[in-house]
CSV table of C-alpha atoms in Angstrom, one decimal:
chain,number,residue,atom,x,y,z
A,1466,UNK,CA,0.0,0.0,0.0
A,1467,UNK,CA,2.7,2.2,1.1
A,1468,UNK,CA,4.0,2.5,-2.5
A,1469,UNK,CA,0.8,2.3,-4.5
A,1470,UNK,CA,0.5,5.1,-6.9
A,1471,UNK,CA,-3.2,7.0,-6.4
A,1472,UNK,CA,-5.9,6.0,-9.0
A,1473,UNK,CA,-6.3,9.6,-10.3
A,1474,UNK,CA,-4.6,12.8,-10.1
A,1475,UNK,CA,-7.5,15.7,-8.5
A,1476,UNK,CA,-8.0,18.9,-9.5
A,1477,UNK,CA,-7.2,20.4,-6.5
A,1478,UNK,CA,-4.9,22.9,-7.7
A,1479,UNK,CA,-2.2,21.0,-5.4
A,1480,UNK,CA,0.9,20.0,-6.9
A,1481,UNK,CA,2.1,16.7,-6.1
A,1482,UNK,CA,4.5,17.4,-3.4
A,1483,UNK,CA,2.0,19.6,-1.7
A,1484,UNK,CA,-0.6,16.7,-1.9
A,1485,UNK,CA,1.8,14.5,-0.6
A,1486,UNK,CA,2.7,16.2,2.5
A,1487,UNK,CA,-1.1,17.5,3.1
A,1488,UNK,CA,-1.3,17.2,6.7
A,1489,UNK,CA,-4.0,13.9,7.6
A,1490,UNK,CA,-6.7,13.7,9.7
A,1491,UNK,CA,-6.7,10.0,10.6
A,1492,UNK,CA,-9.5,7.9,12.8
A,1493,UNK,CA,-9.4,4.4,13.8
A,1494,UNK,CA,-12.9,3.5,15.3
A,1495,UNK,CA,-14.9,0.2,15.6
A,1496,UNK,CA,-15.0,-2.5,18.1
A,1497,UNK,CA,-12.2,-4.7,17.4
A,1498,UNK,CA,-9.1,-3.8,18.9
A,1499,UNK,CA,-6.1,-2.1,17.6
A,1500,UNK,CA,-7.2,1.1,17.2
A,1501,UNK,CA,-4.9,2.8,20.1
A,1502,UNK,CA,-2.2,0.4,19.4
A,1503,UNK,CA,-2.3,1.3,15.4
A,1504,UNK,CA,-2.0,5.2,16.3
A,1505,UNK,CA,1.1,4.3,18.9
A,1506,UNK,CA,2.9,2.4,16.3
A,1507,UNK,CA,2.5,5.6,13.6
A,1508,UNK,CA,3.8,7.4,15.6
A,1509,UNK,CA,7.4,5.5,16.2
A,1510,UNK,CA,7.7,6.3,12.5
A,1511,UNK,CA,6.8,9.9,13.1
A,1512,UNK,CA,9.5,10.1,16.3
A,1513,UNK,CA,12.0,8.1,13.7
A,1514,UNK,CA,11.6,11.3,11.5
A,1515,UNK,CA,12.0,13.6,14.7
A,1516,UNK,CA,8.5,15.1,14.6
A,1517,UNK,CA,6.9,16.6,17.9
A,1518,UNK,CA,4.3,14.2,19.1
A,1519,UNK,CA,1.6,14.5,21.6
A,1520,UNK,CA,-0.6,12.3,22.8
A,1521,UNK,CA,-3.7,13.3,25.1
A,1522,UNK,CA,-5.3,10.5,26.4
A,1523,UNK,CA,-9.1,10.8,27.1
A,1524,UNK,CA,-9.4,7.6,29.5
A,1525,UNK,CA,-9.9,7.3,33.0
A,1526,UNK,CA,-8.2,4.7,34.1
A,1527,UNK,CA,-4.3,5.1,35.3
A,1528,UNK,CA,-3.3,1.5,34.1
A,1529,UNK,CA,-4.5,1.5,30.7
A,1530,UNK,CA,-1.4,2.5,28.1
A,1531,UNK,CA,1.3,2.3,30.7
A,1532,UNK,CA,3.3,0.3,28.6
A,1533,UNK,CA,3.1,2.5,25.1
A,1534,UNK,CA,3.8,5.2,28.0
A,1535,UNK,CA,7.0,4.2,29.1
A,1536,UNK,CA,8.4,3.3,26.1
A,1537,UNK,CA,7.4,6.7,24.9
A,1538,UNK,CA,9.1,8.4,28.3
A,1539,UNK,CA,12.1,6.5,27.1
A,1540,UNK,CA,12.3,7.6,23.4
A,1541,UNK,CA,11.7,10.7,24.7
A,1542,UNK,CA,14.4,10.5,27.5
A,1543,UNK,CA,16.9,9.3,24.4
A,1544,UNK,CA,15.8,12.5,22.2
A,1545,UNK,CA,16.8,14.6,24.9
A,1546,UNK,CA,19.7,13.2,25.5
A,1547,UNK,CA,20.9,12.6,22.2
A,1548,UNK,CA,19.1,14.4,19.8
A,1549,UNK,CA,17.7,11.4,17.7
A,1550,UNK,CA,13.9,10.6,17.4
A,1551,UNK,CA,11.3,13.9,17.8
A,1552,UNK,CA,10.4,14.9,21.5
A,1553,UNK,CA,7.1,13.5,23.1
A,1554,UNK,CA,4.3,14.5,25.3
A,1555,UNK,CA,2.4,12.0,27.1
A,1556,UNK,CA,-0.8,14.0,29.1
A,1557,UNK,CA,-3.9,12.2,30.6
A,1558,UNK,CA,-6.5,13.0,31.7
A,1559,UNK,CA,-7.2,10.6,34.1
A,1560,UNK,CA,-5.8,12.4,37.5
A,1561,UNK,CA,-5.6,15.7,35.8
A,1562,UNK,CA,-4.1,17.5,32.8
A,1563,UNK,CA,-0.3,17.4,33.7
A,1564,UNK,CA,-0.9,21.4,32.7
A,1565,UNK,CA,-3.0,22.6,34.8
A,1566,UNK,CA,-2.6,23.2,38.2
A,1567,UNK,CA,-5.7,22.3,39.3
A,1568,UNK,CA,-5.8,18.7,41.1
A,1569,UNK,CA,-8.0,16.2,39.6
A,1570,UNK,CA,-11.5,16.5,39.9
A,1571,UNK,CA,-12.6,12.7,39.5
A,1572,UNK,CA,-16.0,13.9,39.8
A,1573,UNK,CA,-16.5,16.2,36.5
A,1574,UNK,CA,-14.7,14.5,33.4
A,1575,UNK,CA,-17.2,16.4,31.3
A,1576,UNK,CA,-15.6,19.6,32.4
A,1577,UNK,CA,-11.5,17.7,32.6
A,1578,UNK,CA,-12.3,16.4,29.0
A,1579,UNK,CA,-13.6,20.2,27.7
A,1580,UNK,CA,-10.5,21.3,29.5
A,1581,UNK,CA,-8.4,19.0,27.7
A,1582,UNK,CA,-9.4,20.2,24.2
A,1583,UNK,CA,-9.3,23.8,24.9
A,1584,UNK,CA,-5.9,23.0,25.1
A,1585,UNK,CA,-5.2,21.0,21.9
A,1586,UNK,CA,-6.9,24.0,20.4
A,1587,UNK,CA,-4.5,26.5,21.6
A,1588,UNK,CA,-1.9,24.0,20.4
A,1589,UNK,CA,-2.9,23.3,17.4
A,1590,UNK,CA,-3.4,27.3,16.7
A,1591,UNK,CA,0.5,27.4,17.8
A,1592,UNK,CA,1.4,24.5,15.4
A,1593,UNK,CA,2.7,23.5,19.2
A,1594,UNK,CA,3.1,19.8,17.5
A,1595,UNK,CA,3.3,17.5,14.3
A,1596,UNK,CA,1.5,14.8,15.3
A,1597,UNK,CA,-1.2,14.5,17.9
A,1598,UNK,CA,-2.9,11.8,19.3
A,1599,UNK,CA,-6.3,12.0,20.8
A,1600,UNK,CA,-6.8,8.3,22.3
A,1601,UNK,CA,-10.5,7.2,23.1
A,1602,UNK,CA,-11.3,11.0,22.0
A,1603,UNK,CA,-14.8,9.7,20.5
A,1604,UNK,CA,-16.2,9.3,24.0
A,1605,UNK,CA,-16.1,12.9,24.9
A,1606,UNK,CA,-17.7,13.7,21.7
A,1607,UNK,CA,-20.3,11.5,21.7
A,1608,UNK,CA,-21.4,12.4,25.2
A,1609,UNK,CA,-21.6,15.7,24.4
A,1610,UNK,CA,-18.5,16.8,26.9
A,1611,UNK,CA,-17.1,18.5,23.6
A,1612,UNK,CA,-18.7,20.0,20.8
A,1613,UNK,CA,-18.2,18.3,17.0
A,1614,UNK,CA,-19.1,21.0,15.4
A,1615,UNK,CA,-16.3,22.9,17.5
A,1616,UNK,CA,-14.0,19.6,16.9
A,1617,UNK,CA,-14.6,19.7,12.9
A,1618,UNK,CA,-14.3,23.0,12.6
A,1619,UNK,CA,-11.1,23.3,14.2
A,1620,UNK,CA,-9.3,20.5,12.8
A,1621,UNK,CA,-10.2,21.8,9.2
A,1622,UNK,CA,-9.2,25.0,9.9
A,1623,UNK,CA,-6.0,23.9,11.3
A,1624,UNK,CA,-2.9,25.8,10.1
A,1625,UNK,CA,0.6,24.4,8.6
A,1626,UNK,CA,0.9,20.6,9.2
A,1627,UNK,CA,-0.2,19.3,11.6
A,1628,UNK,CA,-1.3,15.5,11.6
A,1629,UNK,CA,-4.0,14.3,14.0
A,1630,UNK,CA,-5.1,10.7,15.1
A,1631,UNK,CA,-8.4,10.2,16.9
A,1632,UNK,CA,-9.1,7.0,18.1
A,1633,UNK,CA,-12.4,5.1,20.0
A,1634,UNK,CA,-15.5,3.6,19.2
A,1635,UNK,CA,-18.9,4.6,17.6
A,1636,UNK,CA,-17.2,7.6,16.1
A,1637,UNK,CA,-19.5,10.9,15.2
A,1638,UNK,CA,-20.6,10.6,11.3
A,1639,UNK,CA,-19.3,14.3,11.1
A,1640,UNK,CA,-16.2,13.5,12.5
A,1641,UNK,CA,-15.5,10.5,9.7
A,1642,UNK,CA,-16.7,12.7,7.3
A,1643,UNK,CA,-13.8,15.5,7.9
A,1644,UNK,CA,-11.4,12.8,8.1
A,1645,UNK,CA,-8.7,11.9,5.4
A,1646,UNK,CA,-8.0,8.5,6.5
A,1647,UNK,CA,-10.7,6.0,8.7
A,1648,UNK,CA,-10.0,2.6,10.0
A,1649,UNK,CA,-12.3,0.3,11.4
A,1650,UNK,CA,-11.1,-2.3,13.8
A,1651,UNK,CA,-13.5,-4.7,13.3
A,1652,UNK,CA,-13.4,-7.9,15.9
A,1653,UNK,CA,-13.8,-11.2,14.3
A,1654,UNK,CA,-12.6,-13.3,17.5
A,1655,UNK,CA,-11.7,-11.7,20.8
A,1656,UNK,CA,-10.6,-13.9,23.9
A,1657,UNK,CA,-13.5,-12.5,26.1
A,1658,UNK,CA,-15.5,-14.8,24.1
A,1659,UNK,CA,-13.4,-17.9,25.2
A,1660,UNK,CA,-13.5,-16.3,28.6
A,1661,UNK,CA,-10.3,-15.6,29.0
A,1662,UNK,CA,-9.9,-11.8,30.9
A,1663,UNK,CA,-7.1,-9.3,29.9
A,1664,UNK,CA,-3.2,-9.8,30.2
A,1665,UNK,CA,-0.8,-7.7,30.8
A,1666,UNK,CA,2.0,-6.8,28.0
A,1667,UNK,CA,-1.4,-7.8,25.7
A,1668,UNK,CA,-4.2,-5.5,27.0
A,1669,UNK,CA,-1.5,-3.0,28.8
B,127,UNK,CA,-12.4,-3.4,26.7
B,128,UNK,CA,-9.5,-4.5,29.0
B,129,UNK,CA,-11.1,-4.3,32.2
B,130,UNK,CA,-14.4,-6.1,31.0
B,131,UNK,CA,-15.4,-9.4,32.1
B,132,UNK,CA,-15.5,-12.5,29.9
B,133,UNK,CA,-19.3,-13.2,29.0
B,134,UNK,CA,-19.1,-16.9,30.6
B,135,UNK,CA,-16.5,-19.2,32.2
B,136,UNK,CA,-15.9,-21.7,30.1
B,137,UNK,CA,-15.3,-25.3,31.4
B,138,UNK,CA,-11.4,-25.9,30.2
B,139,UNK,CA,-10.0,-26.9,33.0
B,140,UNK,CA,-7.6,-24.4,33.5
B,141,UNK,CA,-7.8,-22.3,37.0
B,142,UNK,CA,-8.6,-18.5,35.7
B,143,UNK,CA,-5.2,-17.9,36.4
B,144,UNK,CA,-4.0,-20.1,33.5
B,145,UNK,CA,-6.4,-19.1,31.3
B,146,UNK,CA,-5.6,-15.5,31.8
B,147,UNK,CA,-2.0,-16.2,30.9
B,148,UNK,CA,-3.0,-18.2,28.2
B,149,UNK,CA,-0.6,-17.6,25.2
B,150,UNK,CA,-2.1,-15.9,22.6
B,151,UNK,CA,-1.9,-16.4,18.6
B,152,UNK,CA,-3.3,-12.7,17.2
B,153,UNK,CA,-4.3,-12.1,13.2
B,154,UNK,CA,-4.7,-8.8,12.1
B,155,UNK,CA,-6.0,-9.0,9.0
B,156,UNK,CA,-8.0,-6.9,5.8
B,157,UNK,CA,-7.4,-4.0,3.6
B,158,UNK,CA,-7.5,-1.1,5.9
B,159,UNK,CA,-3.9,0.3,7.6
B,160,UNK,CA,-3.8,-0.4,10.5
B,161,UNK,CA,-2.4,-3.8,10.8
B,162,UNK,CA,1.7,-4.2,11.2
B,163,UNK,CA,1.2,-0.4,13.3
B,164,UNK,CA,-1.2,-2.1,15.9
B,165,UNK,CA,1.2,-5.0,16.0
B,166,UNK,CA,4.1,-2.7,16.9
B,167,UNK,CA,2.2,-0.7,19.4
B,168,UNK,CA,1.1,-3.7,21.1
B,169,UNK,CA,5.4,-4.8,21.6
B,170,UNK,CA,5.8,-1.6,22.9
B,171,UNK,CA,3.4,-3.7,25.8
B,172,UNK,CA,5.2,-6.6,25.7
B,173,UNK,CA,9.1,-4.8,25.7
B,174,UNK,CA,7.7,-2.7,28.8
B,175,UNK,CA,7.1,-6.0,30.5
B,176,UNK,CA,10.3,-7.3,29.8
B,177,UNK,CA,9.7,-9.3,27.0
B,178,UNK,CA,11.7,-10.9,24.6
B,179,UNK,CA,10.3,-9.6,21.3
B,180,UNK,CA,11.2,-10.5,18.2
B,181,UNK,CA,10.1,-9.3,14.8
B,182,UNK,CA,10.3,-11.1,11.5
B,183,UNK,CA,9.5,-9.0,8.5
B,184,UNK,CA,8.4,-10.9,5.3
B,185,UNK,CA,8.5,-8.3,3.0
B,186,UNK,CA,11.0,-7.0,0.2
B,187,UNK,CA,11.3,-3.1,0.3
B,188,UNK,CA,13.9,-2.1,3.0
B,189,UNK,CA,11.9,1.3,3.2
B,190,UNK,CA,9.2,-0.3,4.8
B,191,UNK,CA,9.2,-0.1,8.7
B,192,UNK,CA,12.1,1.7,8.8
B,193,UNK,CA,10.3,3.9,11.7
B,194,UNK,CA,9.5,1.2,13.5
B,195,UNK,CA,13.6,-0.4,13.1
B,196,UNK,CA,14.8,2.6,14.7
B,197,UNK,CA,12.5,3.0,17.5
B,198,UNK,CA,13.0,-0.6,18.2
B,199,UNK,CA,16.6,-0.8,17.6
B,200,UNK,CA,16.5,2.3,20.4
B,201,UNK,CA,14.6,0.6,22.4
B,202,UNK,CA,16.7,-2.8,22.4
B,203,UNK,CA,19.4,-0.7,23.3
B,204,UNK,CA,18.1,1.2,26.1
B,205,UNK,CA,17.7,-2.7,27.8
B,206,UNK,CA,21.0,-3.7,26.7
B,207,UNK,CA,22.6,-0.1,28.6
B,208,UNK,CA,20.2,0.3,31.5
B,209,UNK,CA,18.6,-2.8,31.6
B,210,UNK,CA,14.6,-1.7,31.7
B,211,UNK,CA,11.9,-3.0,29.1
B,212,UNK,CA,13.3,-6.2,27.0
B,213,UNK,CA,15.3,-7.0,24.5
B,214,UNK,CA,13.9,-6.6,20.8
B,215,UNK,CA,15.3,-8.2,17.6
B,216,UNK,CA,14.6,-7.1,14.5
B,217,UNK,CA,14.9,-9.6,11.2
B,218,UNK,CA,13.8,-9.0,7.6
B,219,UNK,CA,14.1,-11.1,4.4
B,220,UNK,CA,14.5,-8.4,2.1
B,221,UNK,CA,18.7,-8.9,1.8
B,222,UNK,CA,18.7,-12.3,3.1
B,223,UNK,CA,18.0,-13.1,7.4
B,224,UNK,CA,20.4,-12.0,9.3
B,225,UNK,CA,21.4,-14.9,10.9
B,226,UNK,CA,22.0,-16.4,7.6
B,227,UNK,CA,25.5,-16.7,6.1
B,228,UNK,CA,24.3,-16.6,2.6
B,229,UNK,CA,23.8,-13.4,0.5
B,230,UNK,CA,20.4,-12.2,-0.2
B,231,UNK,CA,19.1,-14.1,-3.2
B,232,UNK,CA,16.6,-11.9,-4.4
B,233,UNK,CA,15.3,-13.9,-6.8
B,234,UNK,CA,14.2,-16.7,-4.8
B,235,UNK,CA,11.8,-15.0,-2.2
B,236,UNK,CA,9.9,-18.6,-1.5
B,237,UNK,CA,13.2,-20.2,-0.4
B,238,UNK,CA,13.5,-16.8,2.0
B,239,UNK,CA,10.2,-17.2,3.2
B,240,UNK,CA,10.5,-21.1,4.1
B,241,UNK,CA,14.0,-20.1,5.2
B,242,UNK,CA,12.4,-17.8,7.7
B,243,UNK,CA,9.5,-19.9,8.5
B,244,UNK,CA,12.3,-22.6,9.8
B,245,UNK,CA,14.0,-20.4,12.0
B,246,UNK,CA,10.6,-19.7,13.7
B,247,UNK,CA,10.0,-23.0,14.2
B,248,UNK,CA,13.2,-23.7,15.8
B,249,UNK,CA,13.3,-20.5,18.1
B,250,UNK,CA,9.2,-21.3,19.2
B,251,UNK,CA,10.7,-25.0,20.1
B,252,UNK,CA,13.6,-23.5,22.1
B,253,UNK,CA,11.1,-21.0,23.9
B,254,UNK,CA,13.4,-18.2,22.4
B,255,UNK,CA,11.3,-15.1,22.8
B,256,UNK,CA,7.9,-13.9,24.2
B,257,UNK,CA,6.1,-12.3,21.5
B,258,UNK,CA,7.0,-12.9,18.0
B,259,UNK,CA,5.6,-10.4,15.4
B,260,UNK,CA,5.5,-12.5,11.6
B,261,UNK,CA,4.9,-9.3,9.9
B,262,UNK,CA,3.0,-9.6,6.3
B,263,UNK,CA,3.4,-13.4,6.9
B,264,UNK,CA,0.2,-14.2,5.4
B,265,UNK,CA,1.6,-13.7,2.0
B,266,UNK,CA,4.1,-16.3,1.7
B,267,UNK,CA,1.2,-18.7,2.9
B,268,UNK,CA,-1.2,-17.4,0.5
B,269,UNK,CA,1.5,-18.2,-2.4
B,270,UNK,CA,2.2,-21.5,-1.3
B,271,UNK,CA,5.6,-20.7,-0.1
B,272,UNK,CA,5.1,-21.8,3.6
B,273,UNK,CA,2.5,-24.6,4.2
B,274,UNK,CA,-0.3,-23.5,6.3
B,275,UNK,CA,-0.7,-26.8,8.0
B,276,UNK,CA,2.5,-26.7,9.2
B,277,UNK,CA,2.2,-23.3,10.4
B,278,UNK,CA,-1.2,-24.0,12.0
B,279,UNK,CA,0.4,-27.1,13.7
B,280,UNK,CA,3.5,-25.7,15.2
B,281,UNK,CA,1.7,-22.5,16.8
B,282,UNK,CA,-0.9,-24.9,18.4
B,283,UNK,CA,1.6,-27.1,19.3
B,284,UNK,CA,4.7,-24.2,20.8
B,285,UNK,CA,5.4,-25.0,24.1
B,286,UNK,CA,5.1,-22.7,27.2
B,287,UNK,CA,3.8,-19.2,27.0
B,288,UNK,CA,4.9,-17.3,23.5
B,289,UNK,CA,2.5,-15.4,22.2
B,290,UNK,CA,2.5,-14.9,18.0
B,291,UNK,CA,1.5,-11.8,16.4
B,292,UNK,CA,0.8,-12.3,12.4
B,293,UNK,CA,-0.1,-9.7,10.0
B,294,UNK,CA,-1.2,-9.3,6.3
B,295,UNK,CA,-4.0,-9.3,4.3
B,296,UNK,CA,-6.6,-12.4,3.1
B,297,UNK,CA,-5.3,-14.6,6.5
B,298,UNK,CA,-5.6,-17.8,5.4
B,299,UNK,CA,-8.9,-19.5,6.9
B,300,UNK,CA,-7.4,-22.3,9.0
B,301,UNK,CA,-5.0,-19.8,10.0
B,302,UNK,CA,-8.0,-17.7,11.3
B,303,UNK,CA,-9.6,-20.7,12.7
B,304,UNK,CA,-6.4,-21.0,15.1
B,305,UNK,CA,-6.0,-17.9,16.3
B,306,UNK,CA,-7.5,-16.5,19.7
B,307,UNK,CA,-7.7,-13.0,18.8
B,308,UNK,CA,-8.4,-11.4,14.9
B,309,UNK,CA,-9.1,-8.2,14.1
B,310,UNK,CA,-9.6,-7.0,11.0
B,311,UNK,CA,-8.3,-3.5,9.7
B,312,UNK,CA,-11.1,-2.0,7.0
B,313,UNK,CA,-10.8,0.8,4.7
B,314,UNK,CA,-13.2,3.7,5.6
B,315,UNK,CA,-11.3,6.3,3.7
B,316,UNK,CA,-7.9,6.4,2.3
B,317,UNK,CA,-5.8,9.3,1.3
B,318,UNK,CA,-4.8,7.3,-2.0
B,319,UNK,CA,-8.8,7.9,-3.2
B,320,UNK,CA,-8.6,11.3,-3.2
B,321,UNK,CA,-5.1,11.5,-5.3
B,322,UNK,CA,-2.7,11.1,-2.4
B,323,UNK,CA,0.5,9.2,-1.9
B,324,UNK,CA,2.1,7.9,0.6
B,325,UNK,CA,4.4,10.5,2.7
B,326,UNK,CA,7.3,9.5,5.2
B,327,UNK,CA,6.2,9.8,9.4
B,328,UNK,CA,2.5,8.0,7.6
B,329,UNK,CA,3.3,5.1,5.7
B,330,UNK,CA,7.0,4.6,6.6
């Protein structure tokens, strides 16, 4: 796929470089899995061409991702140190947005997960990064905590290029239809169904 | 997902302990993206947990991945300096194995293939590594050049706990029919409808 030539050319008025290097709006939804893990192993090839990577996780719980974490603290950590790989931010939401002084309020997610986008907004009007990731971002939308019109709107209107991964189930029609690329995990066998519960280094 | 509960217990015989450990053989299969990236982001699991991962990569182009190589390779060698996470080994075809003394033969990909398919076998008898990732593997079994039987065999017969990771597209049904876990990636949307290719940090 990588090297597949496109079926037709578009009158965009792009040339072919600047279609090529059109920043993506990317969604991997559905209810199989693979849809955090797929948007954690993009971006190893993004920090591999030393891009700035964020990922805001929009979960509650503090064990989910801790493995994808720390081996992102640790590219990180070798960035820093010597200057290969792009630098990346790891915030969640779960005890609080690492940037706001605030402690967490457990009880009002609806206003953390608001809070959490007002930020990506002021990032992604300071081109701040070049690739975020907005894991299990659907929820918030489709509870209403955050506004897809607001979401849309903003991510079209984005400036320079910026790429931008949402992932999470039952994602908003209006949110697939802004979108360049969409995924969908679909499960065909899942272990649950053999009764076998989660393991870790598989589930986390 | 993680945290659910399975919908039944089923009567195996194994405590839950033992079934929760179970090894798992994972397929992530169909047209969509998706596939080798989940795969990658799920090791980044497995390597936090001190696993011994290795990847096998059954594909020609040396581009391919190459993200993923270096944020491995950096990985791997974070464990071998400072000993946290596990160690990671990284094997394609495309010039000939590594372990192998002979020169790439690019003209004979099948003999690769089978090649690669015997080392497999002989690391999942020794117990050599925790997660294996056969990356695009389903080709060479779609084409004959690797014997599904014997593939089907081996990973219901590899001793202790090694869990197998394969990815490509049209999984071979018996090697469906094995496997605990499949997902399957589907297109939504792709950039390459609308007149785009492929640009480095996406697709490589």
């Amino acid at each position: 796929m990588p090297q597949g030539q496109p079926s037709f050319i578009p009158d965009d008025g792009l040339t072919t470089r600047q279609r090529r290097y059109r920043p993506l709006l990317i969604v991997h939804t559905g209810d199989g899995k693979g849809k955090s893990t797929a948007a954690f192993g993009l971006a190893l090839r993004g920090w591999n061409q030393g891009w700035r990577i964020a990922v805001f996780q929009f979960v509650k719980s503090a064990k989910w991702r801790v493995g994808e974490q720390t081996a992102f603290d640790t590219l990180a950590a070798v960035h820093r140190a010597q200057g290969v790989g792009g630098p990346i931010e790891w915030h969640k939401m779960g005890s609080g947005w690492s940037w706001s002084r605030k402690p967490g309020t457990e009880a009002d997610h609806a206003a953390a997960a608001a809070e959490g986008w007002a930020e990506i907004k002021r990032r992604l009007a300071e081109q701040r990064h070049d690739l975020y990731i907005l894991d299990e971002f659907t929820y918030p939308i489709t509870w209403g905590w955050v506004d897809v019109n607001d979401v849309v709107s903003t991510l079209r209107e984005r400036p320079g290029r910026q790429h931008v991964v949402i992932t999470g189930r039952r994602a908003h029609p209006a949110l697939l239809d802004a979108a360049d690329l969409v995924t969908e995990m679909v499960k065909v066998r899942h272990p649950m169904d053999s009764g076998q519960k989660g393991q870790r280094g598989i589930e986390w």
